[in-house]
Structures are given as C-alpha cells and as structure tokens.
Amino acid sequence: MTASAPGVIVVGAGVVGAACAEALAEAGCRVSVLESGFPGAGATGAAMGHLVVMDDSEAQFALTAHSRRLWSERAAALPGEIEDDACGTLWVAADDDEMAHVRAKASFYETRGEVVEILDAQALRDAEPRLREGLVGALRVAGDRVVYPPAAARFFLEKAKAAGASVELGVRAETLEPGRVRCGAEWREADLVVNAAGPEAPRLTPGLPIVPRKGHLVITDRYPGFLSHQVVELGYLKSAHTLTRESVAMNVQPRRTGQLLVGSSRELVDWDASLNRPLLARMLGRASEYLPALPRLLALRAWTGFRPATPDKLPLVGMWEPGLWVAAGHEGLGVTTAPGTARLLADLVLGRPPAIDPLPFDPRREMRAHG
Amino acid sequence: MAERVRFTVDGQPGAADAGVSLLAALWNDGVRSLRTSVAGEPRGPLCAMGTCFECRVDVDGEPHVRSCLTAVREGMSVSLRGAGRPADVLEAPAAARAPSREPLEADVVVVGGGPAGLAAAIHSAEAGARTLVVDAYARPGGQIWRHRSEPPPAARRWIARFEGARITRLPGAFVVDARDRELLVEHDGDARRVRYARLVLATGARELFLPFPGWTLPGVVGIGGAQALLKAGGSFRGRRVLVAGSGPLLPAVAAALAAAGARIVGIAEQAPRGRLAAFGAGLWRAPGKIVEGLGYAARLAGVSYRTGSWLREVETLGGALRATLGDGRRAWTVDCDVVACGFGLVPNLELPRLVGCEIADNRVVTRAAQETSVAGVYAVGELCGIAGVEHAIVTGAIAGLAATGQKISAALARRGVHERAFGLRLERAFALRAELRGLAGPDTLVCRCEDVALGRCAGSASVREAKLLTRAGMGPCQGRVCGPALAFLHGWPSDTPRPPLAPTPLATLMQEPEPRDAARPARL
C-alpha cells in the first residue's frame, strides 16, 4: 500500500465495479465494495458477454481495443467458469451497401492495427454454413471473444479481495456524497466514492446522463457446432447507435456449452422489466431471417435486462466532483470494457499517465445525442 | 397379444408393444442409461413424467426429445449420444408453422387433466360454458389416473362423464407463456394462443427429490417415476426394487410394482412410527383411505415397511445397485436392481406464479370458491396444498361451479375443508426429518441438468445467485428438480419463472398476437 493511495468506496459489484475494485486495490488503495445484491446481479447478469472491438468512434475503438487486449492477456489465468471463448465476430452483410460498410470497417480496423478479414459470400458460407444463402459477405474480427459475465464479475471481485479489498454484499447504498455513502442510518467514509452502479447510477448521483435501455435475450438448449462465431448483422450498428424507442437486430452467440444466446433488442421503457412479447417475436424473427434453422431449436429461457445508456454512446469514467467519481454508463459494452475502464479509473485516481485518452469519457463532458 | 413395433437404438434393432412410451420401450429393451450428462455421467430416467428431462434422447434426428412423453412408433430411429450432440441433425429446414392462427377461445380454460382439472371442466361444461382443457398427457386423468387402455376403477366414472361432456381437450399440450387473459400453448407441433374469461389452474404436483450420494445413477428412479414408467408399459418383472423416501406413495407404488411381478426388497419410510400411528388413528374420518391402505398391506404381505429409516447412499455393484440405509443409529445395505425414491410431492407453481397468483407457504393462496389473488383465476387440487385425489375432485368441482357463476352448496364447501384438513394431517405425519439435509455432501450433484455439486452453491444466499454463479437450475428442467431440493436444504424460496415454462421451439415464441406496426403487411 502506497502512502499516497486514497481510500475508496466502490458502489456496485457488477463487472465494471468489480474490475475497478481490483485495479484500485492492486494500485494500493484501501478499497471497500458495497453491493446491494450479489456480484453481477444487475446488468452484468443479464448480459451476453461479447468482448468486441467497436468502431463507432475513435474513443470507443480505443477503449474497446485496449480492454480486449487486457482480457486476452489474462485469458490463460481465467477460471473455467468464465467460459472464455476466442470465437471471433462475424459482421454479416446482407446486401451490397452493407458490403461496402464491411470494407470501410475493415480499413478502419486495419489502419489501427486490428486483425480483420473480409469474407466473400462463399467464404462466409464455409465459415458459417447455417447462415442463409444469399448473404453477400462478412467481416471477421478474429480477436473478439465471449465470456460468461457474472463469473467475470466474481473473478474480478475475488482478485480485489486478494489485493486487500473488503466486500459487503446485500448492503444498499442510498445516498452518495463526496467522500461518503449512506447505507440505512449509517454513513461510510473514504477519500473518494466511485459510483459503479450501472443503470442505477443516476438514482445515486442525480444528473448523470444515463438511462436504462432494456434488452431481451433468449437462450437455447445445447446444439454444439451450430455456430462457430458470434454473428451480428451490420444493421446492428443502426440499432445500437441510435436512441430510438424500439429496435431489433440479429446478434447470435455460440456458448461454450453448445447453447446459443439469441439477441438483440433495444427499448426505452424506463424500468418496465416485463417481456415485450411482440418485440421478442420480432427479435427472434430477425435472427431467423439470417439463421433459418433457428426456429426449430428449443428455447430454454427468455429474459430482459437494462443497459446503462448515455446519449453519446460512451461511458462515464472519471471525476464527477471532488470526492465523487463515476465508472458507469457502458450500455452494452460493460463486459468488454471493464478492464480498460478499471485501468483508466485507477490511472486517473492515482495521477498516473492513462493508457488511453481520458477526455472522451469525462463524466462532465458536453454531450450531444449521437445519431 | 399386443401389436409389436420395431425401432432402432444407435443402429441396433429393438421391439416393443405398440402404445408404450419410448422410455418404456427402451427400459424393457434393457437400456438403463439414456443420455450422457454434461459432465460425462450416464443418466437414466428419474421422474418419467416430463419434469426432469433426464430421459432425453435423439429421435429421428431431433435432439432433446423426452422419451417419457413420446409414444414409440414403428421405424423410430433413436440415438443415445446425449448432451454432446452435434448440430448436424438439424440439416432439414425448419418445419413450416402456421402463421399466427386465430386464438382458441373458451369461457373456462382448465390447465391440467388430472382429477381436479377433470372435475372443474365437467362442472363448467355441464353448465353450458365453452370449456377447454390443456392437458400435458395423451389421455385424461393426469398422473394418478394415468392409463393406457382401461382407466383405473376409481377414475372410470369421472373419465366417462368428462368424455360425455362438451369439452375441447388439447392432449399432449403444455403452456409455455401467459399474458393477459391468454395462454400460449405448445400443442401437436404447433403454437396456439388460448383466450379465456376464467382460468382454472390444475397443474398438480411433482415429486420432491433430495440429493444423496448415488442419486444420479441409472436405476435410481422416482417413486412416482417408477409408477409412471409401469403405467406407460415399463416392465419390472423379476426386478428387485427398493422403495425408499417418504409419503403414502411408498406402499401404493410398492404394491403396484409387486402386482406387476417386481420383487420388493424393502420399503423405507423416513417418518417415525409414532407419527404415522397417530396419523392412522386419525383416519376414521376417511374410511375410504383405510380400505385403500389395507389393500396395499394385503398385497404387500411379507414385505417389511420400515419406518424411521432412510436412504443414505446408492452405489453400483456389478450390473446392479447396492443401497445403504440407516435409522440414525445403525446402517445396513440392500442389494437391488432399481431404487425407487421420492420425498413427497411439491406443487407445480410455475404457471400460477407466471399468471401472478399470490403464493404463500408453498401453495397458491385462495379465497372463496378457490379463486386466487388474480380475479377470474382459480387454483385447485395439489396447488392449494398436497391433499390427494378427493381434495382434488372437490376443489375442482368448486372452481368449475364458481367459474360458471353457480352456487357452491354448503355440503360441498364442507367437504373441501375436510379434505384439506386431511392434507394437513398428511403433511404433519410425513414431515421430512432434519437428518435428510445432511445426506448430500459437497461433491453430491444437486442440479442434474448442469451437473452442479451442492458444495458449489454453498456461498450463495438465494436460488438466483446460485443459478448465476454455478448454473444450477439453468438447464432444461428450469430448476424443477434442484429448486425444491435447495428450498428444503437451504430454505431458499423459488426463483421467478421465466418463459417459456418448458423448452419450446423458438418458433413458438415468434407467434405474434397482433402486428404492432399496422403498416407491416400481414404474413400469409
């Protein structure tokens, strides 16, 4: 423990909070974690766990690429429960316009050192024979991976504990102020507080520009070998990157278990967690347009979750006011970017030179709605 | 002599009597291990009634088929490769499903075709209400009156009356989702929406299984499971069967197995003799049940019914099983071919929960005339507390009358109360002893779908936490086996059910009730 390292209370033990706790504890901070439920009980537990490098903006690329590198560096040390799978991503193009997008995407990645491969129609069929005929091609991002998010949160938290962090589960933080957190009648004090409460962050820190963006997922029974990559339609970018009320896109993930995780939907309906059956039907219909055998597979469960969305699609990582920091608002990329977020936060807290430019993630930045 | 049908198992020829379940056909063919679990263990049937998913096989290229719910057919090609199935069986294009047909509509929809469901449907239909029954099984009568050709004597009158009434019945159908006044039902390879004005929930109960070392070995089956397998055409002739666990099903099933040629090598009831004697003394209120009990006793003459003793472990012994039993002071072993075990019944509360009915103390809370906390939704039979067939019939009748606006006679209401009291006495008599919480070690599996050892759940504080952390309850049975076990072992309440309530083709979830966007053309 270094003399200058502050004492920190991390509020929230989702994958982001847990990773931050680990990074801060390893940097010598006295860390205590408060979690109202159990590790990964919120957005993390409902998430897909796709570790994906994204090119929506320079900043997003920087954070996702840096984070995925941190994930791959740890791959050998990840316990089996994390179900780490270096399956890669296929961004599937359905028409020539989307194929043009594939080429643009490829050049964006290549100029930044990311290994990608353009597949033509035949190469795509060879790679994923269950995709329908008539697709034009795809971009393969071989370095993308898949993990099981709640196990990842648990893993980071265990590492944090090993580095000296204390963790209290079932303790609800009710009020956050600079340097202190109220739980029931009691105030906990520290040099600084990190709000890592995901979609609930604005409840604790009013004014944070985060809204819950609901998603549906369906998991199937085991069909090993049905897919070898996570397959995503290029239209996904349209769905993911505009804050429309309701949208669906094909995004299907093979799990290490042989199961398929089928998504995705996006909705702004405040905190209504009920299944939107018509939207679920549309989501599955969309996925089936790409994977014609999908309707035959047995669904085991459908569920919803809430992504913490920001207007400009970038998370809030840094100081909100002196003594009160934020690591939240990762929308659908919290699992991917947890390690990079944690590193960035720890660098900023300790005054170390950050690995990536922190300005685009400054919680106090001027925000314009994207798209 | 029944007609024979031929099938193949991994290319080897087999034959069975027409009309038996595929599970019975395989069982009679000597197949004990039906699938390989995710951790590579051999598994045989457990519940034999569609709940546990242990009897899944591949049929004609379709993976994950429950053999207990499937009738054997001429030319069936069965594969036992199990969980590690490659997806090459799915080469055929998706079977075309009818695009969102008009929903079926009824004044009263009854879910469940056991005694409670039949009684409700009969009283509803006889009052002239349009009545529809969603029944998981091929024939009316549920598990207790399950039959292949002739219903059991006690059931004949009810089944005849049911068949004589104007009732629409969807056999082999199960509810996968519920929304406002509408059910989504998987039936006959298709998804149907079923609309109701009144809903009677009669989903019955399943067996409670508690984990102990060896409970996942092929040959260890449920008590109700053994009964269901027998009724579906499974043969126990010449088999040495140990019946162990708790409840009135033990002597009943032992008697049925003995009558079918099994050698009962012991009955071990965990409840102490004193409590059962007190219960027996109270039976003067229910003389019919005494006669039943005597019947079993007569058929079982010579077989020891040992109270205050329970299963501790089962191991394989050559091609057979060796069970270790104990009474808290000493332990002994029994060699057998089959262990039938079960620790009483737990109500099937998944659909009532999804519909939003208030649940307390592991049963649906009902007010006057079996109505639940959701207006127009009734719960009957075992959902309201395990109390047996008479209680099921009476509560079913009450709900059927109430759902159609008829008066409940004071006598009928009294019988309901009386039968419920019987159930409570039954519950007290067969209450599970604390020692049963110590049977499973940390390495004993608790979730059989995902092969999760009990010890891995130890750090969790709820079913949901254990599920996310360990995958316990994430498999196809959706926690129907491990959920009640964990409730008994750790006192954890059940997790909220998530649709679909049973594994169902994604196509079913794609059934769109109304096009949300009017501009989209209707699919034809």
Coordinates of C-alpha atoms in Angstrom, one line a residue, chain A:
Chain A
M1 CA 0.0 0.0 0.0
T2 CA 1.4 3.3 -1.0
A3 CA 1.2 6.3 1.3
S4 CA -0.5 8.5 -1.3
A5 CA -3.1 5.9 -2.3
P6 CA -6.6 7.0 -1.2
G7 CA -9.3 5.0 0.5
V8 CA -12.1 4.3 -2.0
I9 CA -15.6 3.1 -1.6
V10 CA -16.8 1.4 -4.8
V11 CA -20.6 1.3 -5.1
G12 CA -21.7 -1.7 -7.2
A13 CA -20.2 -5.1 -7.9
G14 CA -21.2 -5.6 -11.4
V15 CA -18.4 -6.4 -13.8
V16 CA -17.3 -2.7 -14.0
G17 CA -17.4 -2.1 -10.3
A18 CA -15.6 -5.4 -9.6
A19 CA -12.9 -4.6 -12.1
C20 CA -12.4 -1.1 -10.7
A21 CA -12.2 -2.5 -7.2
E22 CA -9.5 -4.9 -8.4
A23 CA -7.5 -2.2 -10.2
L24 CA -7.7 0.2 -7.3
A25 CA -6.8 -2.4 -4.7
E26 CA -3.8 -3.6 -6.8
A27 CA -2.7 0.0 -7.1
G28 CA -2.6 0.2 -3.3
C29 CA -5.8 1.9 -2.5
R30 CA -7.8 0.8 0.6
V31 CA -10.9 -0.4 -1.2
S32 CA -14.3 -1.3 0.1
V33 CA -17.1 -2.5 -2.2
L34 CA -20.8 -2.1 -1.4
E35 CA -23.2 -4.2 -3.4
S36 CA -26.9 -4.2 -2.8
G37 CA -27.5 -7.7 -4.2
F38 CA -24.7 -10.1 -5.2
P39 CA -21.8 -9.8 -7.7
G40 CA -23.2 -9.4 -11.2
A41 CA -26.9 -9.4 -10.1
G42 CA -27.8 -6.4 -12.3
A43 CA -26.9 -5.6 -15.9
T44 CA -23.9 -7.9 -15.8
G45 CA -26.1 -11.0 -15.0
A46 CA -28.4 -10.2 -17.9
A47 CA -25.6 -9.5 -20.4
M48 CA -24.3 -11.5 -23.4
G49 CA -20.6 -11.3 -22.6
H50 CA -19.4 -10.5 -26.1
L51 CA -15.9 -9.0 -25.9
V52 CA -16.0 -6.9 -29.0
V53 CA -13.8 -4.2 -30.5
M54 CA -16.1 -1.4 -31.8
D55 CA -15.5 1.3 -34.3
D56 CA -18.4 3.7 -33.7
S57 CA -15.9 6.4 -32.7
E58 CA -12.1 6.8 -32.1
A59 CA -12.7 6.9 -28.4
Q60 CA -14.9 3.8 -28.4
F61 CA -12.3 1.9 -30.5
A62 CA -9.6 3.0 -28.2
L63 CA -11.4 1.8 -25.1
T64 CA -12.7 -1.5 -26.6
A65 CA -9.4 -2.4 -28.3
H66 CA -7.4 -1.6 -25.1
S67 CA -9.9 -3.6 -23.0
R68 CA -10.0 -6.6 -25.2
R69 CA -6.2 -6.7 -25.2
L70 CA -6.3 -6.7 -21.4
W71 CA -8.8 -9.5 -21.5
S72 CA -6.7 -11.6 -23.9
E73 CA -3.6 -11.1 -21.8
R74 CA -5.4 -12.6 -18.9
A75 CA -7.0 -15.4 -20.9
A76 CA -4.7 -18.1 -19.6
A77 CA -5.5 -17.1 -16.0
L78 CA -9.3 -17.1 -16.3
P79 CA -11.1 -19.8 -14.4
G80 CA -13.2 -22.3 -16.3
E81 CA -16.5 -20.8 -15.1
I82 CA -15.8 -17.7 -17.1
E83 CA -16.2 -19.8 -20.3
D84 CA -13.7 -17.7 -22.2
D85 CA -14.0 -18.5 -25.9
A86 CA -11.9 -16.8 -28.6
C87 CA -14.6 -17.4 -31.2
G88 CA -14.3 -14.1 -33.0
T89 CA -17.1 -12.0 -34.5
L90 CA -18.6 -12.1 -38.0
W91 CA -20.2 -8.8 -39.0
V92 CA -22.6 -10.1 -41.7
A93 CA -23.5 -8.1 -44.8
A94 CA -26.9 -8.8 -46.4
D95 CA -26.5 -6.6 -49.4
D96 CA -24.0 -4.6 -51.4
D97 CA -24.5 -1.5 -49.3
E98 CA -23.6 -3.4 -46.2
M99 CA -20.7 -5.0 -48.0
A100 CA -19.4 -1.5 -48.7
H101 CA -19.7 -0.9 -45.0
V102 CA -17.7 -4.1 -44.4
R103 CA -14.9 -2.7 -46.5
A104 CA -15.0 0.6 -44.7
K105 CA -15.0 -1.1 -41.4
A106 CA -12.1 -3.3 -42.4
S107 CA -10.0 -0.4 -43.4
F108 CA -10.8 1.4 -40.1
Y109 CA -9.7 -1.6 -38.1
E110 CA -6.6 -2.3 -40.3
T111 CA -5.2 1.2 -40.1
R112 CA -5.4 0.9 -36.3
G113 CA -3.7 -2.5 -36.2
E114 CA -6.7 -4.7 -35.6
V115 CA -6.5 -8.0 -37.5
V116 CA -9.6 -8.4 -39.6
E117 CA -10.5 -10.5 -42.7
I118 CA -13.1 -9.8 -45.4
L119 CA -15.1 -12.9 -46.3
D120 CA -17.0 -13.1 -49.6
A121 CA -20.2 -14.9 -50.0
Q122 CA -18.6 -18.3 -50.4
A123 CA -16.1 -17.8 -47.6
L124 CA -19.0 -16.8 -45.3
R125 CA -20.9 -20.0 -46.2
D126 CA -17.8 -22.0 -45.5
A127 CA -17.3 -20.3 -42.2
E128 CA -20.9 -20.5 -41.0
P129 CA -23.0 -22.9 -43.1
R130 CA -26.1 -22.3 -41.1
L131 CA -26.4 -18.7 -42.2
R132 CA -28.9 -18.4 -45.0
E133 CA -27.9 -18.4 -48.7
G134 CA -27.7 -15.1 -50.5
L135 CA -25.7 -13.1 -47.9
V136 CA -23.0 -11.0 -49.5
G137 CA -20.2 -11.4 -47.2
A138 CA -18.8 -10.6 -43.7
L139 CA -16.1 -9.0 -41.8
R140 CA -14.3 -11.4 -39.4
V141 CA -12.8 -9.9 -36.3
A142 CA -10.8 -12.9 -35.1
G143 CA -9.7 -11.4 -31.8
D144 CA -13.2 -10.9 -30.4
R145 CA -14.2 -13.3 -27.6
V146 CA -17.1 -14.4 -25.4
V147 CA -17.2 -14.8 -21.6
Y148 CA -19.8 -15.6 -19.0
P149 CA -20.3 -12.2 -17.4
P150 CA -21.4 -13.0 -13.8
A151 CA -18.4 -15.3 -13.4
A152 CA -16.2 -12.5 -14.7
A153 CA -17.6 -10.1 -12.0
R154 CA -17.0 -12.7 -9.4
F155 CA -13.5 -13.3 -10.6
F156 CA -12.5 -9.6 -10.5
L157 CA -14.0 -9.3 -7.1
E158 CA -12.0 -12.2 -5.8
K159 CA -8.9 -10.7 -7.2
A160 CA -9.8 -7.4 -5.5
K161 CA -10.2 -9.2 -2.2
A162 CA -6.9 -10.9 -2.6
A163 CA -5.4 -7.5 -3.0
G164 CA -6.9 -6.4 0.2
A165 CA -10.3 -5.0 -0.7
S166 CA -13.3 -5.6 1.6
V167 CA -16.6 -6.6 0.0
E168 CA -20.0 -6.2 1.6
L169 CA -22.9 -7.9 -0.2
G170 CA -26.5 -7.2 0.5
V171 CA -25.7 -3.6 1.6
R172 CA -27.7 -0.9 -0.3
A173 CA -26.1 2.4 -0.8
E174 CA -28.8 5.0 -0.5
T175 CA -27.1 8.4 -0.8
L176 CA -23.7 9.2 -2.4
E177 CA -21.8 12.3 -1.4
P178 CA -18.2 13.3 -2.0
G179 CA -16.2 11.0 0.3
R180 CA -19.2 9.3 1.9
V181 CA -22.0 6.9 1.4
R182 CA -25.1 6.4 3.4
C183 CA -26.4 2.9 4.0
G184 CA -29.5 3.0 6.1
A185 CA -28.8 5.2 9.1
E186 CA -25.1 4.8 8.8
W187 CA -22.5 6.9 6.8
R188 CA -19.4 5.1 5.4
E189 CA -16.5 7.4 4.8
A190 CA -13.5 7.3 2.4
D191 CA -11.3 9.7 0.5
L192 CA -13.4 9.1 -2.5
V193 CA -16.5 7.3 -3.7
V194 CA -16.9 5.6 -7.1
N195 CA -20.4 5.2 -8.4
A196 CA -20.3 2.0 -10.4
A197 CA -24.0 1.2 -10.1
G198 CA -24.6 0.7 -13.9
P199 CA -28.1 1.7 -14.9
E200 CA -28.9 2.6 -11.3
A201 CA -26.1 5.1 -11.1
P202 CA -28.3 8.2 -11.7
R203 CA -30.5 7.2 -8.8
L204 CA -27.5 7.7 -6.6
T205 CA -26.0 10.6 -8.4
P206 CA -28.7 12.7 -9.9
G207 CA -27.7 14.4 -13.1
L208 CA -25.7 11.6 -14.5
P209 CA -26.8 11.3 -18.1
I210 CA -27.6 7.6 -18.0
V211 CA -30.9 5.9 -18.9
P212 CA -31.9 2.3 -18.7
R213 CA -32.1 0.7 -22.2
K214 CA -33.9 -2.5 -22.0
G215 CA -32.9 -5.6 -23.9
H216 CA -34.2 -9.1 -24.4
L217 CA -32.2 -12.3 -24.7
V218 CA -33.2 -15.9 -25.3
I219 CA -31.0 -18.9 -24.6
T220 CA -31.5 -22.3 -26.3
D221 CA -30.8 -25.9 -25.4
R222 CA -27.4 -27.3 -26.4
Y223 CA -26.6 -27.6 -30.1
P224 CA -22.8 -27.9 -30.3
G225 CA -21.4 -26.8 -33.6
F226 CA -24.4 -24.9 -34.7
L227 CA -22.3 -21.7 -35.0
S228 CA -18.6 -21.1 -34.5
H229 CA -18.5 -17.3 -34.4
Q230 CA -20.7 -14.7 -32.7
V231 CA -22.7 -13.5 -35.7
V232 CA -24.0 -10.0 -35.9
E233 CA -25.8 -8.2 -38.7
L234 CA -24.3 -4.9 -39.8
G235 CA -27.7 -3.4 -39.2
Y236 CA -26.9 -3.9 -35.6
L237 CA -24.9 -0.7 -35.7
K238 CA -28.0 1.2 -36.7
S239 CA -30.0 -0.4 -33.9
A240 CA -27.3 0.0 -31.3
H241 CA -26.3 3.5 -32.1
T242 CA -29.4 5.4 -32.3
L243 CA -31.6 6.1 -29.3
T244 CA -34.9 5.1 -31.0
R245 CA -37.7 3.8 -28.8
E246 CA -37.5 0.3 -30.1
S247 CA -35.3 -1.7 -32.4
V248 CA -34.1 -5.3 -33.0
A249 CA -31.0 -6.7 -34.7
M250 CA -29.7 -10.2 -35.3
N251 CA -26.9 -11.0 -32.8
V252 CA -26.4 -14.7 -32.0
Q253 CA -23.7 -16.1 -29.8
P254 CA -22.5 -19.7 -29.5
R255 CA -21.7 -20.5 -25.9
R256 CA -19.0 -22.9 -24.8
T257 CA -21.9 -25.1 -23.5
G258 CA -23.2 -25.5 -27.1
Q259 CA -26.1 -23.3 -26.3
L260 CA -27.0 -20.2 -28.4
L261 CA -27.7 -16.9 -26.9
V262 CA -30.1 -15.0 -29.3
G263 CA -30.5 -11.2 -29.3
S264 CA -30.9 -8.4 -29.6
S265 CA -33.5 -5.7 -28.8
R266 CA -33.3 -2.2 -27.6
E267 CA -36.1 -0.2 -26.0
L268 CA -36.5 2.8 -23.8
V269 CA -39.4 2.0 -21.5
D270 CA -38.0 3.2 -18.2
W271 CA -37.8 0.3 -15.7
D272 CA -40.5 -2.0 -17.0
A273 CA -38.8 -5.4 -16.9
S274 CA -41.7 -7.4 -18.3
L275 CA -41.2 -9.3 -21.5
N276 CA -42.4 -7.3 -24.5
R277 CA -43.7 -10.3 -26.4
P278 CA -44.3 -8.7 -29.8
L279 CA -40.8 -7.2 -29.6
L280 CA -39.3 -10.6 -28.6
A281 CA -41.1 -12.2 -31.5
R282 CA -39.7 -9.6 -33.9
M283 CA -36.2 -10.1 -32.4
L284 CA -36.4 -13.9 -33.0
G285 CA -37.9 -13.3 -36.4
R286 CA -35.0 -11.1 -37.3
A287 CA -32.4 -13.7 -36.2
S288 CA -34.3 -16.4 -38.0
E289 CA -34.0 -14.4 -41.3
Y290 CA -30.3 -15.0 -41.0
L291 CA -30.4 -18.5 -39.4
P292 CA -33.3 -20.4 -41.0
A293 CA -32.9 -23.4 -38.7
L294 CA -33.2 -21.3 -35.6
P295 CA -37.0 -21.6 -35.1
R296 CA -36.6 -25.3 -34.7
L297 CA -34.2 -25.0 -31.7
L298 CA -35.6 -25.3 -28.2
A299 CA -35.7 -22.1 -26.2
L300 CA -35.0 -22.6 -22.5
R301 CA -35.4 -19.1 -21.2
A302 CA -36.2 -15.5 -22.2
W303 CA -35.2 -12.6 -20.0
T304 CA -34.8 -8.9 -20.0
G305 CA -32.1 -6.6 -18.6
F306 CA -31.2 -2.9 -18.6
R307 CA -28.2 -1.4 -20.2
P308 CA -26.9 1.8 -18.8
A309 CA -27.0 4.1 -21.9
T310 CA -25.5 7.5 -22.4
P311 CA -26.5 10.0 -25.1
D312 CA -23.1 9.8 -26.9
K313 CA -22.6 6.1 -26.5
L314 CA -19.5 6.4 -24.4
P315 CA -19.2 5.5 -20.7
L316 CA -18.7 8.0 -17.9
V317 CA -15.3 7.3 -16.4
G318 CA -13.6 9.8 -14.1
M319 CA -14.3 12.5 -11.5
W320 CA -17.9 13.9 -11.3
E321 CA -17.0 16.3 -8.5
P322 CA -14.1 16.1 -6.0
G323 CA -14.5 13.1 -3.8
L324 CA -17.2 11.6 -6.1
W325 CA -16.2 9.6 -9.1
V326 CA -18.1 7.6 -11.7
A327 CA -17.5 4.4 -13.7
A328 CA -20.8 3.8 -15.3
G329 CA -22.9 4.2 -18.5
H330 CA -21.3 1.5 -20.6
E331 CA -24.5 0.4 -22.3
G332 CA -23.9 -2.9 -24.0
L333 CA -20.1 -2.8 -23.7
G334 CA -19.6 -3.0 -19.9
V335 CA -18.2 -6.6 -20.0
T336 CA -15.9 -5.8 -22.9
T337 CA -14.6 -2.5 -21.4
A338 CA -14.5 -3.4 -17.7
P339 CA -10.7 -4.0 -17.6
G340 CA -9.9 -0.8 -19.7
T341 CA -12.4 1.2 -17.6
A342 CA -10.8 0.0 -14.4
R343 CA -7.3 0.7 -15.6
L344 CA -8.3 4.2 -16.7
L345 CA -10.1 5.0 -13.5
A346 CA -7.1 3.8 -11.4
D347 CA -4.7 5.8 -13.5
L348 CA -6.8 9.0 -13.0
V349 CA -7.3 8.4 -9.3
L350 CA -3.6 7.9 -8.7
G351 CA -2.5 10.6 -11.1
R352 CA -0.7 8.1 -13.4
P353 CA -0.4 8.7 -17.1
P354 CA -3.5 7.0 -18.6
A355 CA -3.2 4.3 -21.3
I356 CA -5.9 5.9 -23.4
D357 CA -7.1 9.5 -23.7
P358 CA -9.5 10.1 -20.8
L359 CA -11.2 13.2 -22.2
P360 CA -13.9 11.5 -24.2
F361 CA -15.0 9.6 -21.1
D362 CA -15.0 12.6 -18.8
P363 CA -18.3 12.4 -16.9
R364 CA -18.7 16.2 -17.1
R365 CA -18.2 16.4 -20.9
E366 CA -20.7 18.2 -23.0
M367 CA -22.9 15.6 -24.5
R368 CA -24.8 15.6 -27.7
A369 CA -27.2 12.8 -28.6
H370 CA -25.5 10.5 -31.1
G371 CA -27.0 9.5 -34.5

